[in-house]
């Protein structure tokens, strides 16, 4: 149930507007907060934008497949899918990856630049990140079918005790409900992913796609991706810019 929403900034920032078409994505204009019998509507500041600009909520898999299809259609892109088992490093420089293809065959590929998108179940984290992350709670999610939210095009956040509950539409007939469970006994994910966002913010996908834009702009002046020292110099500002 991860990555089911884009804020308006994510919708605008990454050029993926057509990738939310034809997947039954729903417009998201903001959230309604509920607490102690009272409610308050919090809208995204969209006054200066055209009417199609809004957040979007959807099935993550449908969105990802649209992104993959768009990328694969580019003449200078070859799409290869597999499961990476380890990075290939020489003198502290990543040269490529070992991976298994769909048939389970172990293959090796080399590249002048390797970008690792590290999810919570990644087996690469221990070689890239050494920080220990505290996880005070986790979400239990379920799908509600053929029912309506109180406000059309608005998610709902119930500020309940002891923790919040979130609702948002992921298709024309389905609503995602996420219940935050405060507990230290969380399912093991071999420590949490680097910079993973709390699901209640709905900002994870926006952050991920925004990172792509920042990396694109930083790497654009380079003509030789095999020059590791120059790449490192250009990427020094990445973590500052992304904040």
PDB file of C-alpha atoms in Angstrom:
ATOM      1  CA  UNK A   1       0.000   0.000   0.000  1.00  0.00           C
ATOM      2  CA  UNK A   2       3.028   2.299  -0.321  1.00  0.00           C
ATOM      3  CA  UNK A   3       3.230   5.136  -2.823  1.00  0.00           C
ATOM      4  CA  UNK A   4      -0.483   5.624  -3.445  1.00  0.00           C
ATOM      5  CA  UNK A   5      -0.584   9.411  -3.576  1.00  0.00           C
ATOM      6  CA  UNK A   6       1.065  12.387  -5.244  1.00  0.00           C
ATOM      7  CA  UNK A   7       0.770  15.864  -3.798  1.00  0.00           C
ATOM      8  CA  UNK A   8       0.164  18.665  -6.342  1.00  0.00           C
ATOM      9  CA  UNK A   9       3.874  19.419  -6.218  1.00  0.00           C
ATOM     10  CA  UNK A  10       4.668  15.858  -7.232  1.00  0.00           C
ATOM     11  CA  UNK A  11       2.078  16.026 -10.001  1.00  0.00           C
ATOM     12  CA  UNK A  12       3.694  19.169 -11.417  1.00  0.00           C
ATOM     13  CA  UNK A  13       7.348  18.567 -10.645  1.00  0.00           C
ATOM     14  CA  UNK A  14       8.214  15.397 -12.508  1.00  0.00           C
ATOM     15  CA  UNK A  15       6.509  15.651 -15.873  1.00  0.00           C
ATOM     16  CA  UNK A  16       4.459  12.537 -15.086  1.00  0.00           C
ATOM     17  CA  UNK A  17       1.071  14.146 -15.643  1.00  0.00           C
ATOM     18  CA  UNK A  18       0.022  11.710 -18.371  1.00  0.00           C
ATOM     19  CA  UNK A  19       1.182   8.790 -16.211  1.00  0.00           C
ATOM     20  CA  UNK A  20      -1.827   9.260 -13.916  1.00  0.00           C
ATOM     21  CA  UNK A  21      -4.198   8.973 -16.884  1.00  0.00           C
ATOM     22  CA  UNK A  22      -6.094   5.757 -17.669  1.00  0.00           C
ATOM     23  CA  UNK A  23      -5.441   4.208 -14.226  1.00  0.00           C
ATOM     24  CA  UNK A  24      -8.641   5.398 -12.492  1.00  0.00           C
ATOM     25  CA  UNK A  25      -6.608   7.896 -10.444  1.00  0.00           C
ATOM     26  CA  UNK A  26      -8.620  10.261  -8.237  1.00  0.00           C
ATOM     27  CA  UNK A  27      -8.151  13.989  -7.728  1.00  0.00           C
ATOM     28  CA  UNK A  28      -7.083  15.000  -4.229  1.00  0.00           C
ATOM     29  CA  UNK A  29      -7.735  18.614  -3.229  1.00  0.00           C
ATOM     30  CA  UNK A  30      -6.719  18.282   0.428  1.00  0.00           C
ATOM     31  CA  UNK A  31      -7.759  16.611   3.671  1.00  0.00           C
ATOM     32  CA  UNK A  32     -10.495  17.047   6.237  1.00  0.00           C
ATOM     33  CA  UNK A  33      -9.296  16.712   9.830  1.00  0.00           C
ATOM     34  CA  UNK A  34     -11.634  15.264  12.454  1.00  0.00           C
ATOM     35  CA  UNK A  35     -11.127  15.448  16.207  1.00  0.00           C
ATOM     36  CA  UNK A  36     -13.487  15.381  19.199  1.00  0.00           C
ATOM     37  CA  UNK A  37     -16.569  15.892  17.061  1.00  0.00           C
ATOM     38  CA  UNK A  38     -15.098  18.871  15.231  1.00  0.00           C
ATOM     39  CA  UNK A  39     -13.748  19.100  11.701  1.00  0.00           C
ATOM     40  CA  UNK A  40     -11.492  21.382   9.680  1.00  0.00           C
ATOM     41  CA  UNK A  41     -10.837  21.271   5.959  1.00  0.00           C
ATOM     42  CA  UNK A  42      -7.252  21.787   4.805  1.00  0.00           C
ATOM     43  CA  UNK A  43      -6.980  22.457   1.064  1.00  0.00           C
ATOM     44  CA  UNK A  44      -3.897  22.500  -1.123  1.00  0.00           C
ATOM     45  CA  UNK A  45      -3.066  26.075  -2.275  1.00  0.00           C
ATOM     46  CA  UNK A  46      -4.104  25.662  -5.918  1.00  0.00           C
ATOM     47  CA  UNK A  47      -5.579  29.082  -6.691  1.00  0.00           C
ATOM     48  CA  UNK A  48      -2.813  30.056  -9.129  1.00  0.00           C
ATOM     49  CA  UNK A  49      -2.931  26.828 -11.120  1.00  0.00           C
ATOM     50  CA  UNK A  50      -5.125  25.393 -13.848  1.00  0.00           C
ATOM     51  CA  UNK A  51      -8.078  23.236 -12.842  1.00  0.00           C
ATOM     52  CA  UNK A  52      -6.373  19.919 -13.636  1.00  0.00           C
ATOM     53  CA  UNK A  53      -3.605  20.620 -11.112  1.00  0.00           C
ATOM     54  CA  UNK A  54      -4.306  18.761  -7.876  1.00  0.00           C
ATOM     55  CA  UNK A  55      -3.037  15.831  -5.901  1.00  0.00           C
ATOM     56  CA  UNK A  56      -3.662  12.331  -7.222  1.00  0.00           C
ATOM     57  CA  UNK A  57      -4.354   9.051  -5.428  1.00  0.00           C
ATOM     58  CA  UNK A  58      -4.214   5.689  -7.166  1.00  0.00           C
ATOM     59  CA  UNK A  59      -3.112   2.072  -7.148  1.00  0.00           C
ATOM     60  CA  UNK A  60       0.677   2.246  -6.965  1.00  0.00           C
ATOM     61  CA  UNK A  61       1.245  -0.639  -9.355  1.00  0.00           C
ATOM     62  CA  UNK A  62      -0.829   0.970 -12.103  1.00  0.00           C
ATOM     63  CA  UNK A  63       1.115   4.223 -11.770  1.00  0.00           C
ATOM     64  CA  UNK A  64       4.495   2.458 -11.809  1.00  0.00           C
ATOM     65  CA  UNK A  65       3.570   0.477 -14.924  1.00  0.00           C
ATOM     66  CA  UNK A  66       2.626   3.728 -16.691  1.00  0.00           C
ATOM     67  CA  UNK A  67       6.001   5.233 -15.695  1.00  0.00           C
ATOM     68  CA  UNK A  68       7.821   2.140 -16.968  1.00  0.00           C
ATOM     69  CA  UNK A  69       5.914   2.205 -20.258  1.00  0.00           C
ATOM     70  CA  UNK A  70       6.754   5.872 -20.754  1.00  0.00           C
ATOM     71  CA  UNK A  71      10.448   5.333 -20.036  1.00  0.00           C
ATOM     72  CA  UNK A  72      10.631   2.222 -22.229  1.00  0.00           C
ATOM     73  CA  UNK A  73       9.201   4.180 -25.162  1.00  0.00           C
ATOM     74  CA  UNK A  74      12.274   6.447 -25.267  1.00  0.00           C
ATOM     75  CA  UNK A  75      14.668   5.571 -28.090  1.00  0.00           C
ATOM     76  CA  UNK A  76      17.769   5.683 -25.872  1.00  0.00           C
ATOM     77  CA  UNK A  77      16.414   3.458 -23.066  1.00  0.00           C
ATOM     78  CA  UNK A  78      16.652  -0.323 -22.748  1.00  0.00           C
ATOM     79  CA  UNK A  79      14.481  -1.770 -20.001  1.00  0.00           C
ATOM     80  CA  UNK A  80      15.779  -4.810 -18.141  1.00  0.00           C
ATOM     81  CA  UNK A  81      13.986  -6.158 -15.080  1.00  0.00           C
ATOM     82  CA  UNK A  82      15.545  -8.339 -12.422  1.00  0.00           C
ATOM     83  CA  UNK A  83      16.385  -8.687  -8.739  1.00  0.00           C
ATOM     84  CA  UNK A  84      19.693  -7.094  -7.741  1.00  0.00           C
ATOM     85  CA  UNK A  85      21.659  -9.328  -5.383  1.00  0.00           C
ATOM     86  CA  UNK A  86      24.728  -7.144  -4.826  1.00  0.00           C
ATOM     87  CA  UNK A  87      26.683  -4.141  -6.046  1.00  0.00           C
ATOM     88  CA  UNK A  88      29.984  -4.480  -7.877  1.00  0.00           C
ATOM     89  CA  UNK A  89      32.548  -2.230  -6.212  1.00  0.00           C
ATOM     90  CA  UNK A  90      36.167  -1.537  -7.095  1.00  0.00           C
ATOM     91  CA  UNK A  91      38.238   0.768  -4.898  1.00  0.00           C
ATOM     92  CA  UNK A  92      35.091   2.260  -3.368  1.00  0.00           C
ATOM     93  CA  UNK A  93      33.488   2.963  -6.752  1.00  0.00           C
ATOM     94  CA  UNK A  94      30.304   1.146  -7.818  1.00  0.00           C
ATOM     95  CA  UNK A  95      30.863  -0.319 -11.271  1.00  0.00           C
ATOM     96  CA  UNK A  96      27.585  -2.195 -11.743  1.00  0.00           C
ATOM     97  CA  UNK A  97      25.380  -4.914 -10.241  1.00  0.00           C
ATOM     98  CA  UNK A  98      24.867  -8.642  -9.991  1.00  0.00           C
ATOM     99  CA  UNK A  99      21.214  -9.528 -10.567  1.00  0.00           C
ATOM    100  CA  UNK A 100      18.844 -12.394 -11.274  1.00  0.00           C
ATOM    101  CA  UNK A 101      16.557 -12.172 -14.278  1.00  0.00           C
ATOM    102  CA  UNK A 102      13.006 -13.505 -14.517  1.00  0.00           C
ATOM    103  CA  UNK A 103      14.302 -17.036 -15.135  1.00  0.00           C
ATOM    104  CA  UNK A 104      16.462 -16.974 -12.021  1.00  0.00           C
ATOM    105  CA  UNK A 105      19.711 -16.769 -13.989  1.00  0.00           C
ATOM    106  CA  UNK A 106      22.468 -14.791 -12.271  1.00  0.00           C
ATOM    107  CA  UNK A 107      23.788 -12.035 -14.537  1.00  0.00           C
ATOM    108  CA  UNK A 108      26.252  -9.160 -14.275  1.00  0.00           C
ATOM    109  CA  UNK A 109      25.963  -5.725 -15.837  1.00  0.00           C
ATOM    110  CA  UNK A 110      28.327  -2.766 -15.740  1.00  0.00           C
ATOM    111  CA  UNK A 111      27.566   0.939 -16.062  1.00  0.00           C
ATOM    112  CA  UNK A 112      29.430   4.230 -15.623  1.00  0.00           C
ATOM    113  CA  UNK A 113      26.692   5.347 -13.201  1.00  0.00           C
ATOM    114  CA  UNK A 114      24.514   3.179 -10.940  1.00  0.00           C
ATOM    115  CA  UNK A 115      21.568   4.716  -9.081  1.00  0.00           C
ATOM    116  CA  UNK A 116      20.173   2.747  -6.151  1.00  0.00           C
ATOM    117  CA  UNK A 117      16.551   3.443  -5.180  1.00  0.00           C
ATOM    118  CA  UNK A 118      16.491   1.935  -1.712  1.00  0.00           C
ATOM    119  CA  UNK A 119      13.116   0.659  -0.496  1.00  0.00           C
ATOM    120  CA  UNK A 120      12.282  -0.736   2.925  1.00  0.00           C
ATOM    121  CA  UNK A 121      12.879  -4.357   1.834  1.00  0.00           C
ATOM    122  CA  UNK A 122      16.162  -3.663   0.027  1.00  0.00           C
ATOM    123  CA  UNK A 123      19.022  -6.086   0.575  1.00  0.00           C
ATOM    124  CA  UNK A 124      21.544  -3.355  -0.312  1.00  0.00           C
ATOM    125  CA  UNK A 125      21.047  -1.074   2.675  1.00  0.00           C
ATOM    126  CA  UNK A 126      23.783  -2.510   4.864  1.00  0.00           C
ATOM    127  CA  UNK A 127      26.373  -1.663   2.196  1.00  0.00           C
ATOM    128  CA  UNK A 128      25.076   1.887   1.670  1.00  0.00           C
ATOM    129  CA  UNK A 129      23.739   3.161   4.982  1.00  0.00           C
ATOM    130  CA  UNK A 130      24.862   2.514   8.542  1.00  0.00           C
ATOM    131  CA  UNK A 131      22.407   4.651  10.481  1.00  0.00           C
ATOM    132  CA  UNK A 132      20.027   3.012  12.934  1.00  0.00           C
ATOM    133  CA  UNK A 133      16.432   4.216  12.702  1.00  0.00           C
ATOM    134  CA  UNK A 134      13.850   4.048  15.486  1.00  0.00           C
ATOM    135  CA  UNK A 135      10.422   2.812  14.396  1.00  0.00           C
ATOM    136  CA  UNK A 136       7.817   3.792  17.009  1.00  0.00           C
ATOM    137  CA  UNK A 137       4.759   2.645  15.030  1.00  0.00           C
ATOM    138  CA  UNK A 138       3.513   0.981  11.881  1.00  0.00           C
ATOM    139  CA  UNK A 139       0.421   1.090   9.667  1.00  0.00           C
ATOM    140  CA  UNK A 140      -2.226  -1.546   9.162  1.00  0.00           C
ATOM    141  CA  UNK A 141      -4.041  -0.977   5.878  1.00  0.00           C
ATOM    142  CA  UNK A 142      -7.282  -2.202   4.397  1.00  0.00           C
ATOM    143  CA  UNK A 143      -9.379  -1.451   1.333  1.00  0.00           C
ATOM    144  CA  UNK A 144     -13.018  -0.343   1.604  1.00  0.00           C
ATOM    145  CA  UNK A 145     -15.145  -0.912  -1.493  1.00  0.00           C
ATOM    146  CA  UNK A 146     -18.269   0.859  -2.726  1.00  0.00           C
ATOM    147  CA  UNK A 147     -18.461   3.501  -0.019  1.00  0.00           C
ATOM    148  CA  UNK A 148     -17.937   7.260   0.058  1.00  0.00           C
ATOM    149  CA  UNK A 149     -15.760   9.716   1.953  1.00  0.00           C
ATOM    150  CA  UNK A 150     -17.518  12.620   3.711  1.00  0.00           C
ATOM    151  CA  UNK A 151     -16.078  15.255   1.319  1.00  0.00           C
ATOM    152  CA  UNK A 152     -15.612  14.521  -2.380  1.00  0.00           C
ATOM    153  CA  UNK A 153     -11.962  14.785  -3.538  1.00  0.00           C
ATOM    154  CA  UNK A 154     -10.801  15.200   0.072  1.00  0.00           C
ATOM    155  CA  UNK A 155      -9.070  12.594   2.168  1.00  0.00           C
ATOM    156  CA  UNK A 156      -9.991  12.215   5.812  1.00  0.00           C
ATOM    157  CA  UNK A 157      -7.659  12.176   8.810  1.00  0.00           C
ATOM    158  CA  UNK A 158      -9.188  11.060  12.109  1.00  0.00           C
ATOM    159  CA  UNK A 159      -7.072  12.374  14.980  1.00  0.00           C
ATOM    160  CA  UNK A 160      -8.105   9.539  17.257  1.00  0.00           C
ATOM    161  CA  UNK A 161      -6.594   8.228  20.466  1.00  0.00           C
ATOM    162  CA  UNK A 162      -3.945   6.867  20.628  1.00  0.00           C
ATOM    163  CA  UNK A 163      -3.014   7.456  16.980  1.00  0.00           C
ATOM    164  CA  UNK A 164      -4.423   8.727  13.675  1.00  0.00           C
ATOM    165  CA  UNK A 165      -6.479   6.946  11.012  1.00  0.00           C
ATOM    166  CA  UNK A 166      -6.273   8.035   7.363  1.00  0.00           C
ATOM    167  CA  UNK A 167      -8.733   7.530   4.506  1.00  0.00           C
ATOM    168  CA  UNK A 168      -8.274   8.409   0.830  1.00  0.00           C
ATOM    169  CA  UNK A 169      -9.714   7.254  -2.498  1.00  0.00           C
ATOM    170  CA  UNK A 170      -7.456   5.014  -4.630  1.00  0.00           C
ATOM    171  CA  UNK A 171      -9.975   4.318  -7.424  1.00  0.00           C
ATOM    172  CA  UNK A 172     -13.555   5.163  -8.321  1.00  0.00           C
ATOM    173  CA  UNK A 173     -14.788   2.265  -6.150  1.00  0.00           C
ATOM    174  CA  UNK A 174     -12.060   1.827  -3.491  1.00  0.00           C
ATOM    175  CA  UNK A 175     -10.954   3.721  -0.405  1.00  0.00           C
ATOM    176  CA  UNK A 176      -7.719   3.050   1.421  1.00  0.00           C
ATOM    177  CA  UNK A 177      -7.932   3.042   5.220  1.00  0.00           C
ATOM    178  CA  UNK A 178      -4.675   3.168   7.174  1.00  0.00           C
ATOM    179  CA  UNK A 179      -4.616   2.735  10.950  1.00  0.00           C
ATOM    180  CA  UNK A 180      -1.455   3.803  12.740  1.00  0.00           C
ATOM    181  CA  UNK A 181      -0.519   1.262  15.422  1.00  0.00           C
ATOM    182  CA  UNK A 182       1.896   2.638  18.045  1.00  0.00           C
ATOM    183  CA  UNK A 183       4.130  -0.271  18.945  1.00  0.00           C
ATOM    184  CA  UNK A 184       7.791  -1.165  19.078  1.00  0.00           C
ATOM    185  CA  UNK A 185       6.983  -4.712  17.953  1.00  0.00           C
ATOM    186  CA  UNK A 186       6.963  -3.889  14.272  1.00  0.00           C
ATOM    187  CA  UNK A 187       7.329  -6.359  11.397  1.00  0.00           C
ATOM    188  CA  UNK A 188      11.020  -6.757  10.583  1.00  0.00           C
ATOM    189  CA  UNK A 189      12.233  -4.824   7.548  1.00  0.00           C
ATOM    190  CA  UNK A 190      15.937  -5.079   8.481  1.00  0.00           C
ATOM    191  CA  UNK A 191      15.875  -1.427   9.692  1.00  0.00           C
ATOM    192  CA  UNK A 192      13.907   1.355   7.919  1.00  0.00           C
ATOM    193  CA  UNK A 193      14.702   2.822   4.450  1.00  0.00           C
ATOM    194  CA  UNK A 194      16.837   5.967   4.148  1.00  0.00           C
ATOM    195  CA  UNK A 195      14.576   9.043   4.369  1.00  0.00           C
ATOM    196  CA  UNK A 196      11.330   7.048   4.217  1.00  0.00           C
ATOM    197  CA  UNK A 197       8.425   9.434   4.884  1.00  0.00           C
ATOM    198  CA  UNK A 198       5.676   8.804   7.403  1.00  0.00           C
ATOM    199  CA  UNK A 199       2.691   7.543   5.419  1.00  0.00           C
ATOM    200  CA  UNK A 200       0.307  10.098   6.924  1.00  0.00           C
ATOM    201  CA  UNK A 201       2.066  12.890   5.002  1.00  0.00           C
ATOM    202  CA  UNK A 202       1.285  11.303   1.642  1.00  0.00           C
ATOM    203  CA  UNK A 203       4.592  12.738   0.426  1.00  0.00           C
ATOM    204  CA  UNK A 204       6.753   9.686  -0.233  1.00  0.00           C
ATOM    205  CA  UNK A 205       6.135   9.419  -3.971  1.00  0.00           C
ATOM    206  CA  UNK A 206       6.546  13.177  -4.366  1.00  0.00           C
ATOM    207  CA  UNK A 207       9.923  12.984  -2.614  1.00  0.00           C
ATOM    208  CA  UNK A 208      11.078  10.052  -4.741  1.00  0.00           C
ATOM    209  CA  UNK A 209      10.111  11.644  -8.044  1.00  0.00           C
ATOM    210  CA  UNK A 210      11.463  15.035  -6.977  1.00  0.00           C
ATOM    211  CA  UNK A 211      14.810  13.330  -6.302  1.00  0.00           C
ATOM    212  CA  UNK A 212      14.791  12.157  -9.926  1.00  0.00           C
ATOM    213  CA  UNK A 213      14.402  15.749 -11.137  1.00  0.00           C
ATOM    214  CA  UNK A 214      17.209  17.019  -8.882  1.00  0.00           C
ATOM    215  CA  UNK A 215      19.552  14.232 -10.020  1.00  0.00           C
ATOM    216  CA  UNK A 216      18.673  14.897 -13.661  1.00  0.00           C
ATOM    217  CA  UNK A 217      19.529  18.583 -13.346  1.00  0.00           C
ATOM    218  CA  UNK A 218      22.760  17.886 -11.455  1.00  0.00           C
ATOM    219  CA  UNK A 219      23.975  15.311 -13.975  1.00  0.00           C
ATOM    220  CA  UNK A 220      22.851  17.172 -17.101  1.00  0.00           C
ATOM    221  CA  UNK A 221      26.151  19.125 -17.594  1.00  0.00           C
ATOM    222  CA  UNK A 222      28.200  15.913 -17.520  1.00  0.00           C
ATOM    223  CA  UNK A 223      29.193  14.165 -20.731  1.00  0.00           C
ATOM    224  CA  UNK A 224      31.312  11.390 -19.225  1.00  0.00           C
ATOM    225  CA  UNK A 225      29.556   9.343 -16.548  1.00  0.00           C
ATOM    226  CA  UNK A 226      32.654   7.176 -16.051  1.00  0.00           C
ATOM    227  CA  UNK A 227      34.479  10.028 -14.270  1.00  0.00           C
ATOM    228  CA  UNK A 228      33.599   9.084 -10.690  1.00  0.00           C
ATOM    229  CA  UNK A 229      35.413  12.001  -9.030  1.00  0.00           C
ATOM    230  CA  UNK A 230      33.609  14.587 -11.164  1.00  0.00           C
ATOM    231  CA  UNK A 231      30.253  12.910 -10.574  1.00  0.00           C
ATOM    232  CA  UNK A 232      30.885  12.946  -6.825  1.00  0.00           C
ATOM    233  CA  UNK A 233      31.664  16.657  -6.990  1.00  0.00           C
ATOM    234  CA  UNK A 234      28.427  17.407  -8.829  1.00  0.00           C
ATOM    235  CA  UNK A 235      26.411  15.274  -6.407  1.00  0.00           C
ATOM    236  CA  UNK A 236      27.810  16.881  -3.250  1.00  0.00           C
ATOM    237  CA  UNK A 237      24.914  19.334  -3.199  1.00  0.00           C
ATOM    238  CA  UNK A 238      22.201  16.687  -3.776  1.00  0.00           C
ATOM    239  CA  UNK A 239      21.247  16.192  -0.124  1.00  0.00           C
ATOM    240  CA  UNK A 240      21.219  19.944   0.492  1.00  0.00           C
ATOM    241  CA  UNK A 241      19.076  20.684  -2.553  1.00  0.00           C
ATOM    242  CA  UNK A 242      16.546  17.933  -1.785  1.00  0.00           C
ATOM    243  CA  UNK A 243      15.795  19.453   1.624  1.00  0.00           C
TER     244      UNK A 243
END
